[in-house]
Short mmCIF file of C-alpha atoms and ligand atoms in Angstrom, two decimals:
data_model
loop_
_atom_site.label_atom_id
_atom_site.label_comp_id
_atom_site.label_asym_id
_atom_site.label_seq_id
_atom_site.Cartn_x
_atom_site.Cartn_y
_atom_site.Cartn_z
CA MET A 11 -40.22 -126.86 30.82
CA GLN A 12 -42.57 -124.03 30.88
CA PHE A 13 -40.83 -120.76 31.68
CA THR A 14 -42.88 -118.00 33.22
CA ASP A 15 -42.40 -114.33 33.46
CA GLN A 16 -41.05 -115.20 36.97
CA HIS A 17 -38.24 -117.55 35.43
CA ARG A 18 -37.42 -114.95 32.79
CA GLN A 19 -37.12 -112.04 35.83
CA LEU A 20 -34.77 -114.18 37.75
CA ASP A 21 -32.64 -115.20 34.87
CA ASP A 22 -32.27 -111.31 34.16
CA THR A 23 -31.52 -110.72 38.01
CA VAL A 24 -28.86 -113.48 38.04
CA THR A 25 -27.53 -112.55 34.65
CA ARG A 26 -27.04 -108.64 35.89
CA PHE A 27 -25.68 -109.98 39.00
CA VAL A 28 -23.00 -111.78 37.23
CA GLN A 29 -22.24 -109.20 34.89
CA GLN A 30 -21.93 -106.50 37.33
CA GLU A 31 -20.73 -107.96 40.75
CA LEU A 32 -18.52 -110.99 39.46
CA ASN A 33 -17.30 -110.72 35.92
CA PRO A 34 -15.29 -107.51 36.49
CA TYR A 35 -13.18 -109.17 39.54
CA ILE A 36 -12.93 -112.79 38.19
CA ASP A 37 -9.57 -112.43 36.83
CA ALA A 38 -8.09 -111.06 40.31
CA TRP A 39 -9.95 -113.88 41.93
CA GLU A 40 -8.46 -116.81 39.73
CA LYS A 41 -5.03 -115.28 40.49
CA ALA A 42 -5.68 -115.03 44.17
CA GLU A 43 -6.98 -118.84 44.00
CA GLU A 44 -9.83 -117.35 45.97
CA PHE A 45 -13.17 -115.08 45.97
CA PRO A 46 -14.64 -113.10 48.89
CA SER A 47 -17.25 -115.58 49.66
CA HIS A 48 -18.99 -113.85 52.56
CA GLU A 49 -19.17 -110.56 50.53
CA VAL A 50 -20.50 -112.12 47.47
CA PHE A 51 -22.90 -114.36 49.62
CA LYS A 52 -24.24 -111.58 51.42
CA LYS A 53 -25.03 -109.80 48.08
CA LEU A 54 -26.92 -112.48 46.63
CA GLY A 55 -28.68 -113.17 49.94
CA LYS A 56 -29.93 -109.56 49.93
CA LEU A 57 -31.44 -110.15 46.55
CA GLY A 58 -32.99 -113.17 47.80
CA LEU A 59 -31.02 -115.67 45.50
CA LEU A 60 -29.77 -118.12 48.25
CA GLY A 61 -32.90 -119.77 48.99
CA LEU A 62 -35.26 -119.82 46.43
CA LYS A 63 -36.57 -123.29 47.02
CA TYR A 64 -36.47 -123.41 50.32
CA PRO A 65 -39.58 -122.71 52.70
CA GLU A 66 -40.39 -118.90 53.32
CA GLU A 67 -40.52 -119.81 57.01
CA PHE A 68 -36.73 -119.98 57.13
CA GLY A 69 -36.18 -116.95 54.95
CA GLY A 70 -36.50 -118.89 51.42
CA ALA A 71 -38.63 -118.02 48.43
CA GLY A 72 -40.79 -120.91 48.90
CA LEU A 73 -40.54 -121.60 44.84
CA ASP A 74 -40.13 -125.10 43.15
CA PHE A 75 -36.76 -126.42 42.02
CA SER A 76 -36.98 -124.98 38.44
CA TYR A 77 -36.41 -121.45 39.99
CA SER A 78 -32.97 -123.13 41.29
CA MET A 79 -32.06 -124.41 37.91
CA VAL A 80 -32.82 -121.11 35.98
CA MET A 81 -30.34 -119.63 38.46
CA ALA A 82 -27.91 -122.18 38.05
CA GLU A 83 -27.94 -121.64 34.32
CA ALA A 84 -27.77 -118.09 34.42
CA LEU A 85 -24.74 -118.41 36.76
CA GLY A 86 -22.89 -120.12 33.72
CA ALA A 87 -22.70 -116.44 32.25
CA ALA A 88 -19.70 -116.22 34.68
CA ASP A 89 -16.29 -115.83 33.26
CA CYS A 90 -15.26 -118.83 35.46
CA GLY A 91 -16.60 -122.25 36.88
CA GLY A 92 -15.27 -121.64 40.36
CA VAL A 93 -17.81 -118.95 41.69
CA PRO A 94 -20.62 -120.44 40.31
CA MET A 95 -19.57 -123.90 41.67
CA ALA A 96 -19.00 -122.36 45.17
CA ILE A 97 -22.67 -120.62 45.07
CA GLY A 98 -23.98 -124.18 44.03
CA VAL A 99 -22.16 -126.04 46.89
CA HIS A 100 -24.19 -123.71 49.19
CA THR A 101 -27.48 -123.56 47.35
CA ASP A 102 -28.02 -126.86 45.95
CA MET A 103 -25.36 -129.50 47.78
CA CYS A 104 -24.72 -128.72 51.48
CA THR A 105 -28.28 -127.39 52.35
CA PRO A 106 -30.95 -129.69 50.88
CA ALA A 107 -30.84 -132.48 53.35
CA LEU A 108 -30.89 -129.53 56.13
CA ALA A 109 -33.94 -127.82 54.60
CA ARG A 110 -35.70 -131.28 54.14
CA PHE A 111 -35.00 -133.14 57.36
CA GLY A 112 -33.35 -130.67 59.89
CA THR A 113 -35.31 -129.73 63.09
CA ASP A 114 -36.68 -126.38 63.00
CA ALA A 115 -34.02 -125.47 65.46
CA LEU A 116 -31.24 -126.45 63.38
CA ARG A 117 -32.83 -124.82 60.28
CA ARG A 118 -33.11 -121.67 62.18
CA GLU A 119 -29.70 -121.86 63.62
CA PHE A 120 -27.78 -122.61 59.93
CA LEU A 121 -30.29 -122.45 56.87
CA THR A 122 -31.73 -118.94 57.85
CA PRO A 123 -28.55 -117.25 57.98
CA SER A 124 -27.10 -119.24 55.04
CA ILE A 125 -30.33 -118.13 52.89
CA ASP A 126 -29.41 -114.53 54.37
CA GLY A 127 -25.95 -114.70 53.26
CA ASP A 128 -24.48 -114.27 56.64
CA LEU A 129 -22.94 -117.89 56.70
CA VAL A 130 -20.87 -119.68 54.07
CA GLY A 131 -21.68 -123.68 53.93
CA CYS A 132 -19.63 -126.53 52.73
CA LEU A 133 -20.27 -130.32 51.93
CA GLY A 134 -17.93 -132.76 53.68
CA VAL A 135 -18.30 -136.09 52.10
CA SER A 136 -15.13 -137.14 50.06
CA GLU A 137 -12.22 -138.32 51.92
CA PRO A 138 -8.30 -138.79 51.50
CA GLY A 139 -8.99 -142.66 51.16
CA GLY A 140 -11.49 -141.96 48.45
CA GLY A 141 -14.29 -140.30 47.14
CA SER A 142 -16.32 -142.34 44.58
CA ASP A 143 -17.17 -145.04 47.03
CA VAL A 144 -19.51 -142.86 49.45
CA ALA A 145 -20.15 -146.08 51.42
CA ALA A 146 -16.45 -146.44 52.27
CA VAL A 147 -16.17 -143.01 54.31
CA LYS A 148 -13.91 -143.50 57.47
CA THR A 149 -14.83 -140.52 59.42
CA THR A 150 -16.49 -141.22 62.72
CA ALA A 151 -18.91 -139.31 65.10
CA ARG A 152 -19.47 -141.08 68.51
CA LYS A 153 -21.75 -140.06 71.01
CA GLN A 154 -20.38 -139.05 74.22
CA GLY A 155 -22.44 -137.43 76.74
CA GLY A 156 -24.76 -134.93 74.85
CA ASP A 157 -22.39 -134.66 71.99
CA TYR A 158 -20.89 -136.42 68.96
CA VAL A 159 -17.09 -136.79 68.97
CA ILE A 160 -15.74 -136.52 65.41
CA ASN A 161 -12.34 -137.92 64.05
CA GLY A 162 -11.31 -138.15 60.70
CA SER A 163 -10.72 -136.15 57.46
CA LYS A 164 -12.50 -134.46 54.51
CA MET A 165 -10.86 -133.90 51.21
CA TRP A 166 -11.50 -131.74 48.00
CA ILE A 167 -14.08 -129.57 50.05
CA THR A 168 -15.36 -126.79 48.16
CA ASN A 169 -15.76 -123.46 50.27
CA GLY A 170 -13.66 -125.35 53.04
CA LEU A 171 -11.26 -122.80 53.84
CA LYS A 172 -13.95 -120.05 54.50
CA ALA A 173 -17.04 -121.95 55.44
CA ASP A 174 -18.88 -121.25 58.76
CA TRP A 175 -20.23 -124.81 59.01
CA CYS A 176 -20.16 -128.17 57.26
CA CYS A 177 -22.68 -130.63 56.21
CA LEU A 178 -20.57 -133.65 57.21
CA LEU A 179 -20.98 -137.38 56.50
CA ALA A 180 -19.97 -139.78 59.19
CA ASN A 181 -19.85 -143.02 60.56
CA THR A 182 -22.28 -143.07 63.91
CA SER A 183 -22.28 -146.63 64.16
CA ASP A 184 -20.53 -149.79 63.39
CA GLU A 185 -23.87 -151.78 63.00
CA GLY A 186 -26.20 -152.24 60.18
CA GLY A 187 -23.71 -152.00 57.10
CA PRO A 188 -22.06 -149.34 55.33
CA HIS A 189 -25.38 -147.76 53.95
CA LYS A 190 -27.26 -147.69 57.27
CA ASN A 191 -24.38 -146.59 59.66
CA LYS A 192 -23.80 -143.25 58.44
CA SER A 193 -25.46 -139.71 59.55
CA LEU A 194 -25.01 -136.06 58.24
CA ILE A 195 -24.24 -133.90 61.00
CA ILE A 196 -23.84 -129.91 60.95
CA VAL A 197 -20.53 -129.37 62.21
CA PRO A 198 -19.55 -125.42 62.93
CA MET A 199 -16.26 -124.83 61.31
CA ASP A 200 -14.96 -122.64 64.44
CA ALA A 201 -15.28 -125.86 66.84
CA PRO A 202 -12.08 -126.54 68.54
CA GLY A 203 -10.01 -129.51 66.94
CA ILE A 204 -10.72 -128.53 63.10
CA THR A 205 -7.72 -127.52 60.88
CA ARG A 206 -7.95 -126.54 57.24
CA GLN A 207 -5.36 -126.89 54.59
CA LYS A 208 -5.74 -125.18 51.02
CA ILE A 209 -5.40 -127.47 47.99
CA HIS A 210 -3.89 -125.78 44.73
CA LYS A 211 -5.85 -127.04 41.51
CA ILE A 212 -5.23 -126.69 37.81
CA GLY A 213 -8.62 -125.16 37.45
CA MET A 214 -11.69 -123.82 39.34
CA ASN A 215 -9.23 -121.44 40.76
CA SER A 216 -11.35 -118.51 42.41
CA SER A 217 -13.21 -121.47 44.48
CA ASP A 218 -11.34 -122.27 47.45
CA THR A 219 -10.85 -126.10 47.98
CA ALA A 220 -9.49 -127.70 51.50
CA GLN A 221 -8.69 -130.71 53.29
CA LEU A 222 -10.40 -130.71 56.72
CA PHE A 223 -8.92 -132.48 59.60
CA PHE A 224 -11.32 -133.36 62.64
CA ASP A 225 -9.48 -134.42 66.02
CA ASN A 226 -11.92 -134.97 68.69
CA VAL A 227 -14.34 -132.41 67.57
CA ARG A 228 -17.26 -132.13 69.84
CA VAL A 229 -20.83 -131.14 68.54
CA PRO A 230 -23.94 -131.31 70.12
CA GLN A 231 -26.25 -134.20 69.38
CA ARG A 232 -29.15 -131.87 68.14
CA HIS A 233 -26.80 -131.12 65.23
CA LEU A 234 -27.95 -134.70 63.52
CA ILE A 235 -30.11 -134.18 60.38
CA GLY A 236 -33.00 -136.10 60.46
CA GLN A 237 -32.54 -139.71 62.12
CA GLU A 238 -29.31 -141.54 62.87
CA GLY A 239 -28.31 -144.00 60.04
CA MET A 240 -30.10 -141.99 57.43
CA GLY A 241 -27.03 -140.17 56.27
CA PHE A 242 -26.13 -142.23 53.15
CA MET A 243 -29.62 -142.04 51.90
CA PHE A 244 -29.97 -138.19 52.48
CA GLN A 245 -26.58 -137.82 50.76
CA MET A 246 -27.68 -140.09 47.65
CA MET A 247 -30.93 -137.57 47.53
CA GLN A 248 -28.75 -134.41 47.90
CA PHE A 249 -26.48 -135.55 45.04
CA GLN A 250 -29.74 -135.27 42.49
CA GLU A 251 -29.97 -131.41 43.41
CA GLU A 252 -25.99 -131.26 42.90
CA ARG A 253 -25.67 -133.14 39.47
CA LEU A 254 -28.84 -131.16 38.04
CA PHE A 255 -26.88 -127.98 39.21
CA GLY A 256 -23.51 -129.14 37.51
CA ALA A 257 -25.46 -129.81 34.09
CA ALA A 258 -27.48 -126.66 34.35
CA SER A 259 -24.79 -124.52 35.46
CA SER A 260 -22.51 -125.46 32.58
CA LEU A 261 -24.69 -124.85 29.54
CA ARG A 262 -24.34 -120.97 29.20
CA GLY A 263 -20.62 -121.16 29.81
CA LEU A 264 -20.14 -123.86 26.95
CA ASP A 265 -22.19 -121.68 24.72
CA LYS A 266 -20.08 -118.87 25.43
CA VAL A 267 -16.81 -120.83 24.70
CA ILE A 268 -18.70 -121.30 21.06
CA ASP A 269 -19.53 -117.61 20.71
CA LEU A 270 -16.02 -116.44 21.50
CA THR A 271 -14.71 -118.76 19.23
CA ILE A 272 -16.92 -118.00 16.65
CA ALA A 273 -15.75 -114.42 16.94
CA TYR A 274 -12.23 -115.28 17.01
CA THR A 275 -11.89 -117.47 14.09
CA ARG A 276 -14.17 -115.16 12.07
CA GLU A 277 -11.73 -112.20 12.47
CA ARG A 278 -8.48 -114.33 12.29
CA LYS A 279 -7.04 -115.10 8.72
CA ALA A 280 -5.02 -118.13 7.62
CA PHE A 281 -4.41 -118.79 3.78
CA GLY A 282 -6.22 -115.85 2.58
CA LYS A 283 -9.51 -116.67 4.48
CA SER A 284 -11.08 -116.46 8.03
CA LEU A 285 -10.32 -119.76 9.75
CA LEU A 286 -14.10 -120.08 10.49
CA ASP A 287 -14.64 -120.37 6.69
CA ASN A 288 -12.98 -123.66 6.82
CA GLN A 289 -15.70 -126.26 6.86
CA VAL A 290 -13.82 -128.34 9.40
CA GLN A 291 -14.32 -125.20 11.69
CA HIS A 292 -17.87 -124.20 11.31
CA PHE A 293 -19.27 -127.68 10.64
CA ARG A 294 -17.71 -128.63 14.21
CA LEU A 295 -18.86 -125.69 15.79
CA ALA A 296 -22.34 -126.23 14.50
CA GLU A 297 -22.41 -129.89 15.77
CA LEU A 298 -21.01 -128.80 19.17
CA ARG A 299 -23.83 -126.35 19.48
CA THR A 300 -26.37 -129.15 18.62
CA GLU A 301 -24.86 -131.33 21.41
CA ILE A 302 -25.35 -128.30 23.98
CA GLU A 303 -28.81 -128.08 22.95
CA ALA A 304 -29.40 -131.75 23.36
CA LEU A 305 -27.88 -131.51 26.85
CA ARG A 306 -30.03 -128.59 27.84
CA ALA A 307 -33.23 -130.82 26.62
CA LEU A 308 -32.06 -133.57 28.75
CA THR A 309 -31.49 -131.26 31.78
CA TYR A 310 -34.82 -129.65 31.41
CA ARG A 311 -36.67 -132.79 31.32
CA ALA A 312 -34.76 -134.04 34.24
CA VAL A 313 -35.55 -130.84 36.08
CA GLU A 314 -39.25 -131.14 35.17
CA MET A 315 -39.49 -134.67 36.11
CA TYR A 316 -37.93 -133.87 39.51
CA VAL A 317 -40.47 -130.67 40.02
CA SER A 318 -43.41 -133.35 39.55
CA GLY A 319 -42.10 -135.46 42.47
CA LYS A 320 -40.44 -138.27 40.21
CA ASP A 321 -37.27 -140.11 40.77
CA VAL A 322 -34.65 -138.68 38.56
CA THR A 323 -31.69 -140.55 39.42
CA LYS A 324 -31.14 -142.14 36.16
CA LEU A 325 -31.60 -138.80 34.20
CA ALA A 326 -29.61 -136.52 36.49
CA SER A 327 -26.92 -139.24 36.04
CA MET A 328 -27.31 -138.76 32.41
CA ALA A 329 -27.45 -135.17 32.53
CA LYS A 330 -24.03 -135.02 34.72
CA LEU A 331 -22.47 -137.69 32.46
CA LYS A 332 -23.07 -135.96 29.50
CA CYS A 333 -22.19 -132.63 30.86
CA GLY A 334 -18.67 -133.69 31.89
CA ARG A 335 -17.99 -135.39 28.47
CA LEU A 336 -19.49 -132.42 26.27
CA GLY A 337 -17.64 -129.81 28.66
CA ARG A 338 -14.24 -131.70 27.58
CA GLU A 339 -15.23 -131.98 24.04
CA VAL A 340 -16.36 -128.36 23.56
CA THR A 341 -13.40 -126.60 25.41
CA ASP A 342 -10.91 -128.92 23.80
CA ALA A 343 -12.27 -128.24 20.24
CA CYS A 344 -12.47 -124.57 20.67
CA LEU A 345 -9.32 -124.38 22.41
CA GLN A 346 -7.66 -126.09 19.08
CA PHE A 347 -9.09 -123.58 16.92
CA TRP A 348 -7.44 -120.74 18.94
CA GLY A 349 -4.04 -122.05 18.22
CA GLY A 350 -1.53 -120.63 20.50
CA MET A 351 -3.68 -117.97 21.89
CA GLY A 352 -5.89 -120.87 23.26
CA TYR A 353 -2.76 -122.28 25.04
CA THR A 354 -2.36 -118.99 26.79
CA MET A 355 -3.34 -118.59 30.70
CA ASP A 356 -5.39 -115.62 30.59
CA ASN A 357 -8.01 -116.74 27.93
CA LEU A 358 -11.55 -117.79 28.81
CA VAL A 359 -11.21 -120.69 26.46
CA SER A 360 -8.35 -122.06 27.96
CA ARG A 361 -10.01 -121.23 31.55
CA ALA A 362 -13.08 -122.97 30.74
CA TRP A 363 -10.94 -126.10 29.41
CA ARG A 364 -9.18 -126.25 32.81
CA ASP A 365 -12.45 -125.67 34.68
CA GLN A 366 -14.76 -128.15 32.59
CA ARG A 367 -12.20 -130.81 33.32
CA LEU A 368 -13.47 -131.32 37.08
CA VAL A 369 -17.10 -132.12 35.84
CA SER A 370 -16.16 -135.64 34.91
CA ILE A 371 -14.42 -135.97 38.18
CA GLY A 372 -16.35 -134.21 41.02
CA GLY A 373 -19.76 -135.13 42.33
CA GLY A 374 -19.47 -138.34 41.04
CA ALA A 375 -17.19 -139.56 38.14
CA ASP A 376 -18.17 -140.29 34.71
CA GLU A 377 -17.61 -144.03 35.65
CA VAL A 378 -19.95 -143.70 38.63
CA MET A 379 -22.68 -142.12 36.75
CA LEU A 380 -22.31 -145.03 33.82
CA GLY A 381 -22.42 -147.53 36.84
CA ILE A 382 -25.82 -145.88 38.27
CA ILE A 383 -27.18 -145.99 34.56
CA ALA A 384 -26.32 -149.27 34.03
CA LYS A 385 -27.93 -150.35 37.20
CA PHE A 386 -31.45 -148.88 36.02
CA GLU A 387 -30.87 -150.50 32.73
CA GLY A 388 -30.44 -153.73 34.33
CA THR A 389 -27.15 -154.41 32.76
CA LEU A 390 -24.84 -153.91 35.70
CA PRO A 391 -23.71 -157.31 36.85
CA LYS A 392 -24.49 -158.25 40.49
CA GLY A 393 -22.52 -157.06 43.26
CA GLN A 394 -20.89 -154.11 41.36
CA HIS A 395 -21.38 -150.60 42.02
C1 LIG B 17 -12.29 -129.31 42.88
C2 LIG B 17 -12.96 -129.96 43.48
C3 LIG B 17 -13.97 -129.67 44.24
C4 LIG B 17 -14.53 -130.74 44.98
N1 LIG B 17 -15.83 -130.40 45.88
C5 LIG B 17 -16.23 -131.43 47.13
C6 LIG B 17 -16.81 -130.89 47.84
O1 LIG B 17 -17.35 -129.84 48.12
N2 LIG B 17 -17.27 -132.05 48.79
C7 LIG B 17 -16.97 -133.25 48.84
O2 LIG B 17 -17.39 -133.85 49.58
N3 LIG B 17 -16.31 -133.77 47.62
C8 LIG B 17 -15.77 -132.45 46.57
N4 LIG B 17 -15.24 -133.03 45.88
C9 LIG B 17 -14.72 -134.63 45.75
C10 LIG B 17 -15.11 -135.04 44.27
O3 LIG B 17 -16.56 -135.32 44.53
C11 LIG B 17 -14.43 -136.35 44.06
O4 LIG B 17 -13.24 -136.01 43.75
C12 LIG B 17 -15.14 -137.52 43.20
O5 LIG B 17 -16.25 -138.17 43.88
C13 LIG B 17 -14.11 -138.57 42.88
O6 LIG B 17 -13.50 -139.02 44.09
P1 LIG B 17 -11.72 -139.10 44.22
O7 LIG B 17 -11.11 -138.10 44.01
O8 LIG B 17 -11.37 -139.95 45.51
O9 LIG B 17 -11.46 -140.51 42.87
P2 LIG B 17 -11.27 -141.90 43.26
O10 LIG B 17 -12.70 -142.19 44.02
O11 LIG B 17 -10.09 -142.23 43.83
O12 LIG B 17 -11.52 -142.47 41.74
C14 LIG B 17 -10.68 -142.10 40.94
C15 LIG B 17 -11.03 -142.60 39.34
O13 LIG B 17 -11.34 -143.80 39.55
C16 LIG B 17 -12.23 -144.14 38.32
N5 LIG B 17 -13.34 -144.87 38.95
C17 LIG B 17 -14.00 -144.56 40.42
N6 LIG B 17 -15.20 -145.45 40.51
C18 LIG B 17 -15.29 -146.31 39.32
C19 LIG B 17 -15.86 -147.47 38.89
N7 LIG B 17 -16.90 -147.82 39.63
N8 LIG B 17 -15.66 -147.92 38.06
C20 LIG B 17 -14.76 -147.52 37.20
N9 LIG B 17 -13.90 -146.52 37.52
C21 LIG B 17 -14.03 -145.90 38.47
C22 LIG B 17 -13.04 -142.65 37.84
O14 LIG B 17 -12.24 -142.20 36.64
C23 LIG B 17 -12.53 -141.82 39.08
O15 LIG B 17 -12.19 -140.39 38.74
C24 LIG B 17 -14.22 -132.19 44.96
C25 LIG B 17 -13.40 -132.45 44.10
C26 LIG B 17 -12.55 -131.54 43.44
C27 LIG B 17 -11.55 -132.15 42.71
#
């Protein structure tokens, strides 16, 4: 990827934002198991950071996707994974389909205020019955008068407690099979019939996660994104940006875990020398740094191809898979080198170990990524997913 001065300026702006507006508060937000998303998003909106890739007509900056990835990588300087994830859900997971396929009226009503930081969005795909098998979602949206009437439940929804709107995947028909009977619908979260329940997690604590319940929730039919029956397809497209965001936003956090571990093991003495002077430690850290660089190269290549209009399903799945696995490897190896200090709660390395564990599960588990890659390789047995 060729970085321009504009990319570098963006990187500086986001890094400064992380250092001044996020990191001083993250310990408190982690303890509270939430962060003030409306306040933080408004500040990001004022800096023009919530709509980098979206059309200027709707308040965006009209830049290509490479700028979103520079922002994702810079957000990785945050002292936790939860806040960058919550921002990514808003910028790269619940808005791409709306921006690409929503009507102008729908974009003015939901995209523009989300880019300005006045509204917080969430993405409702996963359900209590399962998240990996997206085609099997059970939530329904049935036409009645001029509305859709929505019934069902969504699980693990990031920003779910505070979101003002949800990009919801629901079955709008019984016909056409599981890939053609679904639609994406924008649901205002203050609609009567919606209840939300907080989910407590082992990591990503500053990001709020909720189960959402929809009981005869009425939404005007004009809230449909694009055509009926295209929801599964739109969501698969939306996943590409989600997976690339996941990979890019992990890179700097993993580098930081290595930096912190080098500093700590250099100072810490055992058996008359620095821990870092043990070959097992400096070799392992050198190896892991190499792996992070390899993941960076893979991610940049996928982004470059995406920007040039190519299908990057395979490369984005590879980047997401590698990121999940490497995140576990780096944080686990480093935690070990911190000894007992690594096993304490208020340590950035143990926080990264808990936060990074999600990457192999959320947004498509490692095994789902392997299935997609195998499909492209032509090695997946027929009928398997
Ligand atoms: C903190 C957090 C935030 C999240 N945020 C959101 C959000 O904002 N919006 C949203 O819609 N969802 C969100 N999710 C849901 C997430 O995408 C799902 O958890 C994920 O897709 C896995 O679904 P599941 O948990 O139902 O696991 P299941 O589908 O039950 O799968 C369980 C395990 O089975 C294995 N597995 C699955 N499929 C296969 C296969 N084909 N072959 C072999 N093994 C397989 C994997 O190891 C997988 O981890 C979030 C999840 C978490 C934990």
